[in-house]
PDB file of C-alpha atoms in Angstrom:
ATOM      1  CA  MET A   3     -44.390 -40.016 -62.164  1.00 53.00           C
ATOM      2  CA  ALA A   4     -41.940 -38.051 -59.810  1.00 59.00           C
ATOM      3  CA  LEU A   5     -41.895 -34.571 -59.281  1.00 74.00           C
ATOM      4  CA  LYS A   6     -38.728 -32.752 -61.354  1.00 83.00           C
ATOM      5  CA  SER A   7     -36.965 -30.040 -59.027  1.00 84.00           C
ATOM      6  CA  THR A   8     -37.291 -25.982 -60.384  1.00 90.00           C
ATOM      7  CA  ILE A   9     -34.697 -24.665 -61.077  1.00 92.00           C
ATOM      8  CA  TYR A  10     -33.600 -20.795 -59.734  1.00 93.00           C
ATOM      9  CA  LYS A  11     -31.409 -18.606 -59.969  1.00 96.00           C
ATOM     10  CA  ALA A  12     -29.744 -15.568 -58.265  1.00 96.00           C
ATOM     11  CA  ASP A  13     -27.056 -13.118 -59.145  1.00 97.00           C
ATOM     12  CA  ILE A  14     -26.356 -11.608 -55.613  1.00 97.00           C
ATOM     13  CA  ASP A  15     -23.733  -9.079 -54.709  1.00 98.00           C
ATOM     14  CA  VAL A  16     -22.140  -9.664 -51.094  1.00 98.00           C
ATOM     15  CA  SER A  17     -21.088  -6.788 -49.880  1.00 98.00           C
ATOM     16  CA  ASP A  18     -19.576  -8.381 -45.862  1.00 97.00           C
ATOM     17  CA  MET A  19     -17.813  -4.790 -44.487  1.00 97.00           C
ATOM     18  CA  ASP A  20     -17.850  -6.946 -41.491  1.00 96.00           C
ATOM     19  CA  ARG A  21     -15.214  -9.210 -43.105  1.00 95.00           C
ATOM     20  CA  GLY A  22     -14.117  -6.912 -46.237  1.00 96.00           C
ATOM     21  CA  TYR A  23     -15.452  -9.700 -48.555  1.00 97.00           C
ATOM     22  CA  TYR A  24     -17.105  -7.492 -51.637  1.00 98.00           C
ATOM     23  CA  ALA A  25     -18.094 -10.055 -54.381  1.00 98.00           C
ATOM     24  CA  SER A  26     -21.206 -11.422 -57.014  1.00 98.00           C
ATOM     25  CA  HIS A  27     -22.070 -14.585 -56.954  1.00 97.00           C
ATOM     26  CA  ASN A  28     -24.158 -16.463 -59.874  1.00 97.00           C
ATOM     27  CA  LEU A  29     -25.975 -18.868 -57.579  1.00 95.00           C
ATOM     28  CA  THR A  30     -28.131 -21.631 -59.685  1.00 93.00           C
ATOM     29  CA  LEU A  31     -30.180 -23.683 -56.835  1.00 91.00           C
ATOM     30  CA  ALA A  32     -32.525 -26.559 -58.168  1.00 88.00           C
ATOM     31  CA  CYS A  33     -35.721 -26.517 -55.391  1.00 88.00           C
ATOM     32  CA  HIS A  34     -36.747 -30.057 -54.405  1.00 86.00           C
ATOM     33  CA  PRO A  35     -40.655 -30.574 -54.879  1.00 86.00           C
ATOM     34  CA  SER A  36     -40.044 -31.490 -51.102  1.00 85.00           C
ATOM     35  CA  GLU A  37     -38.213 -27.618 -50.465  1.00 88.00           C
ATOM     36  CA  THR A  38     -40.221 -25.080 -49.296  1.00 91.00           C
ATOM     37  CA  LEU A  39     -39.525 -21.711 -50.705  1.00 93.00           C
ATOM     38  CA  GLU A  40     -39.104 -20.016 -46.863  1.00 95.00           C
ATOM     39  CA  ARG A  41     -36.364 -23.364 -46.990  1.00 93.00           C
ATOM     40  CA  MET A  42     -34.670 -22.564 -50.691  1.00 94.00           C
ATOM     41  CA  MET A  43     -34.281 -17.962 -49.792  1.00 96.00           C
ATOM     42  CA  LEU A  44     -32.810 -19.445 -46.508  1.00 96.00           C
ATOM     43  CA  ARG A  45     -30.441 -21.223 -48.295  1.00 95.00           C
ATOM     44  CA  ILE A  46     -29.474 -18.142 -49.791  1.00 97.00           C
ATOM     45  CA  ALA A  47     -29.240 -16.285 -47.385  1.00 97.00           C
ATOM     46  CA  VAL A  48     -26.940 -18.312 -45.586  1.00 97.00           C
ATOM     47  CA  PHE A  49     -24.731 -18.543 -48.215  1.00 98.00           C
ATOM     48  CA  ALA A  50     -24.462 -15.074 -48.522  1.00 97.00           C
ATOM     49  CA  LEU A  51     -23.913 -14.842 -44.511  1.00 97.00           C
ATOM     50  CA  HIS A  52     -20.855 -16.611 -44.935  1.00 97.00           C
ATOM     51  CA  ALA A  53     -20.039 -16.183 -48.654  1.00 97.00           C
ATOM     52  CA  SER A  54     -16.327 -16.766 -50.413  1.00 96.00           C
ATOM     53  CA  GLU A  55     -14.791 -17.872 -52.990  1.00 95.00           C
ATOM     54  CA  MET A  56     -14.857 -21.082 -52.236  1.00 96.00           C
ATOM     55  CA  LEU A  57     -18.390 -21.837 -50.487  1.00 96.00           C
ATOM     56  CA  SER A  58     -20.400 -23.837 -52.919  1.00 94.00           C
ATOM     57  CA  PHE A  59     -24.564 -25.411 -52.686  1.00 92.00           C
ATOM     58  CA  THR A  60     -24.193 -29.568 -52.578  1.00 89.00           C
ATOM     59  CA  LYS A  61     -26.638 -31.798 -53.793  1.00 75.00           C
ATOM     60  CA  GLY A  62     -28.588 -30.567 -50.292  1.00 63.00           C
ATOM     61  CA  ILE A  63     -31.832 -32.959 -49.706  1.00 61.00           C
ATOM     62  CA  SER A  64     -31.096 -35.819 -51.234  1.00 56.00           C
ATOM     63  CA  ALA A  65     -27.455 -36.129 -49.905  1.00 60.00           C
ATOM     64  CA  ASP A  66     -27.296 -37.875 -46.340  1.00 69.00           C
ATOM     65  CA  ASP A  67     -23.517 -37.490 -46.238  1.00 76.00           C
ATOM     66  CA  GLU A  68     -23.733 -33.848 -47.178  1.00 88.00           C
ATOM     67  CA  PRO A  69     -24.517 -30.140 -45.510  1.00 93.00           C
ATOM     68  CA  ASP A  70     -27.103 -27.859 -47.480  1.00 93.00           C
ATOM     69  CA  ILE A  71     -23.683 -25.885 -48.330  1.00 95.00           C
ATOM     70  CA  TRP A  72     -20.230 -26.165 -47.838  1.00 95.00           C
ATOM     71  CA  GLN A  73     -16.607 -24.653 -48.413  1.00 97.00           C
ATOM     72  CA  LYS A  74     -13.688 -27.269 -48.807  1.00 96.00           C
ATOM     73  CA  ASN A  75     -10.109 -26.330 -48.847  1.00 95.00           C
ATOM     74  CA  TYR A  76      -7.485 -27.068 -51.953  1.00 94.00           C
ATOM     75  CA  SER A  77      -6.944 -30.429 -50.627  1.00 94.00           C
ATOM     76  CA  ASP A  78     -10.248 -31.176 -49.979  1.00 93.00           C
ATOM     77  CA  GLU A  79     -10.826 -30.587 -46.025  1.00 95.00           C
ATOM     78  CA  ILE A  80     -14.061 -29.346 -45.579  1.00 95.00           C
ATOM     79  CA  GLU A  81     -13.256 -26.010 -43.290  1.00 97.00           C
ATOM     80  CA  LEU A  82     -17.339 -24.826 -43.366  1.00 97.00           C
ATOM     81  CA  TRP A  83     -20.554 -27.095 -43.017  1.00 97.00           C
ATOM     82  CA  LEU A  84     -23.323 -24.868 -43.398  1.00 97.00           C
ATOM     83  CA  GLU A  85     -26.931 -27.035 -42.175  1.00 95.00           C
ATOM     84  CA  LEU A  86     -30.421 -25.782 -42.730  1.00 94.00           C
ATOM     85  CA  GLY A  87     -33.149 -27.706 -40.163  1.00 92.00           C
ATOM     86  CA  GLU A  88     -32.908 -29.938 -37.236  1.00 93.00           C
ATOM     87  CA  PRO A  89     -30.338 -32.817 -37.768  1.00 92.00           C
ATOM     88  CA  ASP A  90     -30.293 -35.365 -34.802  1.00 91.00           C
ATOM     89  CA  GLU A  91     -27.243 -35.575 -32.802  1.00 92.00           C
ATOM     90  CA  LYS A  92     -25.200 -38.177 -35.024  1.00 92.00           C
ATOM     91  CA  ARG A  93     -25.377 -36.400 -37.959  1.00 93.00           C
ATOM     92  CA  VAL A  94     -24.243 -32.967 -35.988  1.00 94.00           C
ATOM     93  CA  ARG A  95     -20.947 -35.106 -34.772  1.00 94.00           C
ATOM     94  CA  LYS A  96     -20.583 -36.459 -38.052  1.00 94.00           C
ATOM     95  CA  ALA A  97     -19.741 -32.956 -38.896  1.00 95.00           C
ATOM     96  CA  CYS A  98     -18.352 -31.938 -36.139  1.00 95.00           C
ATOM     97  CA  GLY A  99     -15.723 -34.073 -36.271  1.00 94.00           C
ATOM     98  CA  ARG A 100     -15.305 -33.815 -40.510  1.00 95.00           C
ATOM     99  CA  ALA A 101     -15.598 -29.888 -40.585  1.00 96.00           C
ATOM    100  CA  ASP A 102     -13.430 -26.783 -38.835  1.00 97.00           C
ATOM    101  CA  ALA A 103     -16.484 -25.123 -38.804  1.00 97.00           C
ATOM    102  CA  VAL A 104     -20.330 -26.168 -38.250  1.00 97.00           C
ATOM    103  CA  TRP A 105     -23.425 -23.646 -38.361  1.00 97.00           C
ATOM    104  CA  ILE A 106     -26.668 -25.045 -38.138  1.00 96.00           C
ATOM    105  CA  TYR A 107     -29.610 -22.567 -39.176  1.00 96.00           C
ATOM    106  CA  CYS A 108     -32.502 -23.660 -37.758  1.00 94.00           C
ATOM    107  CA  TYR A 109     -36.226 -22.662 -38.420  1.00 91.00           C
ATOM    108  CA  GLY A 110     -40.107 -22.975 -37.833  1.00 79.00           C
ATOM    109  CA  ALA A 111     -39.925 -21.511 -34.157  1.00 71.00           C
ATOM    110  CA  ARG A 112     -42.371 -24.511 -32.670  1.00 76.00           C
ATOM    111  CA  SER A 113     -40.305 -27.563 -34.242  1.00 77.00           C
ATOM    112  CA  ALA A 114     -37.121 -25.832 -33.078  1.00 81.00           C
ATOM    113  CA  GLU A 115     -38.319 -24.862 -29.382  1.00 83.00           C
ATOM    114  CA  ILE A 116     -38.545 -28.942 -29.010  1.00 87.00           C
ATOM    115  CA  TRP A 117     -35.152 -30.065 -30.988  1.00 90.00           C
ATOM    116  CA  TRP A 118     -32.847 -27.242 -29.391  1.00 90.00           C
ATOM    117  CA  PRO A 119     -33.467 -28.303 -25.814  1.00 89.00           C
ATOM    118  CA  GLN A 120     -33.262 -32.357 -26.429  1.00 89.00           C
ATOM    119  CA  LEU A 121     -29.884 -32.167 -28.684  1.00 90.00           C
ATOM    120  CA  GLU A 122     -28.498 -28.757 -26.388  1.00 89.00           C
ATOM    121  CA  SER A 123     -26.883 -31.291 -23.897  1.00 88.00           C
ATOM    122  CA  LYS A 124     -25.024 -33.719 -25.810  1.00 87.00           C
ATOM    123  CA  ALA A 125     -24.346 -30.976 -28.525  1.00 85.00           C
ATOM    124  CA  GLY A 126     -22.473 -28.693 -26.227  1.00 80.00           C
ATOM    125  CA  ARG A 127     -19.500 -30.702 -25.887  1.00 87.00           C
ATOM    126  CA  PHE A 128     -18.763 -29.481 -30.332  1.00 94.00           C
ATOM    127  CA  ASP A 129     -16.317 -26.153 -29.217  1.00 94.00           C
ATOM    128  CA  ASN A 130     -16.521 -26.096 -33.589  1.00 96.00           C
ATOM    129  CA  LEU A 131     -20.316 -25.865 -33.337  1.00 96.00           C
ATOM    130  CA  THR A 132     -22.993 -22.761 -34.178  1.00 96.00           C
ATOM    131  CA  VAL A 133     -26.594 -23.030 -33.350  1.00 95.00           C
ATOM    132  CA  VAL A 134     -28.898 -20.134 -35.000  1.00 95.00           C
ATOM    133  CA  ALA A 135     -32.584 -20.442 -34.790  1.00 93.00           C
ATOM    134  CA  ILE A 136     -34.754 -18.063 -37.386  1.00 94.00           C
ATOM    135  CA  ALA A 137     -37.679 -16.391 -36.758  1.00 91.00           C
ATOM    136  CA  PRO A 138     -40.732 -17.447 -38.790  1.00 91.00           C
ATOM    137  CA  ASP A 139     -41.256 -13.525 -39.994  1.00 93.00           C
ATOM    138  CA  THR A 140     -38.039 -13.747 -41.282  1.00 94.00           C
ATOM    139  CA  LEU A 141     -38.613 -16.495 -43.316  1.00 94.00           C
ATOM    140  CA  THR A 142     -42.203 -15.133 -44.425  1.00 94.00           C
ATOM    141  CA  GLU A 143     -40.901 -12.066 -45.993  1.00 96.00           C
ATOM    142  CA  LEU A 144     -37.331 -14.070 -47.544  1.00 96.00           C
ATOM    143  CA  ALA A 145     -40.313 -16.277 -49.524  1.00 95.00           C
ATOM    144  CA  ALA A 146     -42.103 -13.400 -50.817  1.00 95.00           C
ATOM    145  CA  MET A 147     -38.851 -12.566 -52.788  1.00 96.00           C
ATOM    146  CA  ALA A 148     -38.748 -15.659 -54.165  1.00 95.00           C
ATOM    147  CA  GLU A 149     -38.691 -15.698 -57.803  1.00 95.00           C
ATOM    148  CA  ARG A 150     -37.277 -18.037 -60.630  1.00 95.00           C
ATOM    149  CA  SER A 151     -34.473 -15.479 -61.921  1.00 96.00           C
ATOM    150  CA  MET A 152     -33.190 -13.003 -58.741  1.00 96.00           C
ATOM    151  CA  GLN A 153     -31.105  -9.615 -58.788  1.00 97.00           C
ATOM    152  CA  LEU A 154     -29.987  -9.546 -55.216  1.00 97.00           C
ATOM    153  CA  SER A 155     -27.315  -7.420 -52.543  1.00 98.00           C
ATOM    154  CA  ALA A 156     -26.637  -8.541 -49.808  1.00 98.00           C
ATOM    155  CA  THR A 157     -25.415  -5.775 -46.806  1.00 97.00           C
ATOM    156  CA  ILE A 158     -23.855  -7.327 -43.555  1.00 97.00           C
ATOM    157  CA  GLN A 159     -22.534  -4.750 -40.884  1.00 95.00           C
ATOM    158  CA  ASP A 160     -22.452  -5.137 -37.273  1.00 92.00           C
ATOM    159  CA  GLY A 161     -23.672  -9.037 -37.562  1.00 88.00           C
ATOM    160  CA  GLN A 162     -27.082  -7.859 -39.626  1.00 92.00           C
ATOM    161  CA  MET A 163     -27.602  -8.847 -42.539  1.00 96.00           C
ATOM    162  CA  TRP A 164     -30.066  -6.955 -45.286  1.00 97.00           C
ATOM    163  CA  LEU A 165     -31.348  -9.063 -48.462  1.00 97.00           C
ATOM    164  CA  SER A 166     -32.507  -6.551 -51.211  1.00 97.00           C
ATOM    165  CA  ASN A 167     -34.487  -7.544 -54.178  1.00 96.00           C
ATOM    166  CA  GLY A 168     -34.283  -3.414 -55.524  1.00 91.00           C
ATOM    167  CA  THR A 169     -37.894  -3.799 -54.037  1.00 94.00           C
ATOM    168  CA  HIS A 170     -38.181  -5.291 -50.772  1.00 93.00           C
ATOM    169  CA  ASN A 171     -35.296  -5.730 -48.243  1.00 96.00           C
ATOM    170  CA  VAL A 172     -35.102  -8.150 -45.584  1.00 96.00           C
ATOM    171  CA  LEU A 173     -33.045  -7.985 -42.209  1.00 96.00           C
ATOM    172  CA  VAL A 174     -31.669 -11.855 -41.583  1.00 95.00           C
ATOM    173  CA  GLU A 175     -31.007 -12.116 -38.395  1.00 89.00           C
ATOM    174  CA  GLY A 176     -31.010 -15.001 -36.250  1.00 89.00           C
ATOM    175  CA  HIS A 177     -31.143 -15.503 -32.603  1.00 91.00           C
ATOM    176  CA  VAL A 178     -27.336 -17.770 -31.283  1.00 92.00           C
ATOM    177  CA  LEU A 179     -28.724 -20.795 -28.996  1.00 92.00           C
ATOM    178  CA  LYS A 180     -25.285 -22.006 -29.143  1.00 92.00           C
ATOM    179  CA  PRO A 181     -21.692 -19.815 -29.745  1.00 92.00           C
ATOM    180  CA  ALA A 182     -18.626 -21.671 -31.143  1.00 90.00           C
ATOM    181  CA  SER A 183     -16.363 -22.123 -28.336  1.00 84.00           C
ATOM    182  CA  ARG A 184     -13.403 -21.733 -31.109  1.00 65.00           C
ATOM    183  CA  SER A 185     -13.442 -20.733 -34.818  1.00 54.00           C
TER     184      SER A 185
END
């Protein structure tokens, strides 16, 4: 018998002072049985970092041709491709060819240390690619905030994001391994 996804709901208030974006988003996420709470909470944090009215979750883990999160315009063109994990070169190439901007958030310190050096020389040519490493401690703190129904607030200022559930505050910062050379 196949295991079913667990549904999580997050109401998140985003105050992005860097971009002047202030909005509330009601998110419904399906946490696939093979997905960890750390990864699911990272999806929420990445959504908040890039929040816009057009940003949406995709089918995620179950879709090979879609990122975890994307932003499409009204012409159905992909403006922003947000990927979590450590995709292979073919997937990175495909993403950079299809989207105006691609962000990869890698996590898992040990595996990221192996993955990025292998991909760096091949991915360096993509000027619309940004790669960010998230520290394991950050993931642990995010996972501790996970509940089936969450009220969250994200405050973004000077490139830093604080995610709060009212009792816990987590600084979500990443180490940029590769900045995009164009926006």
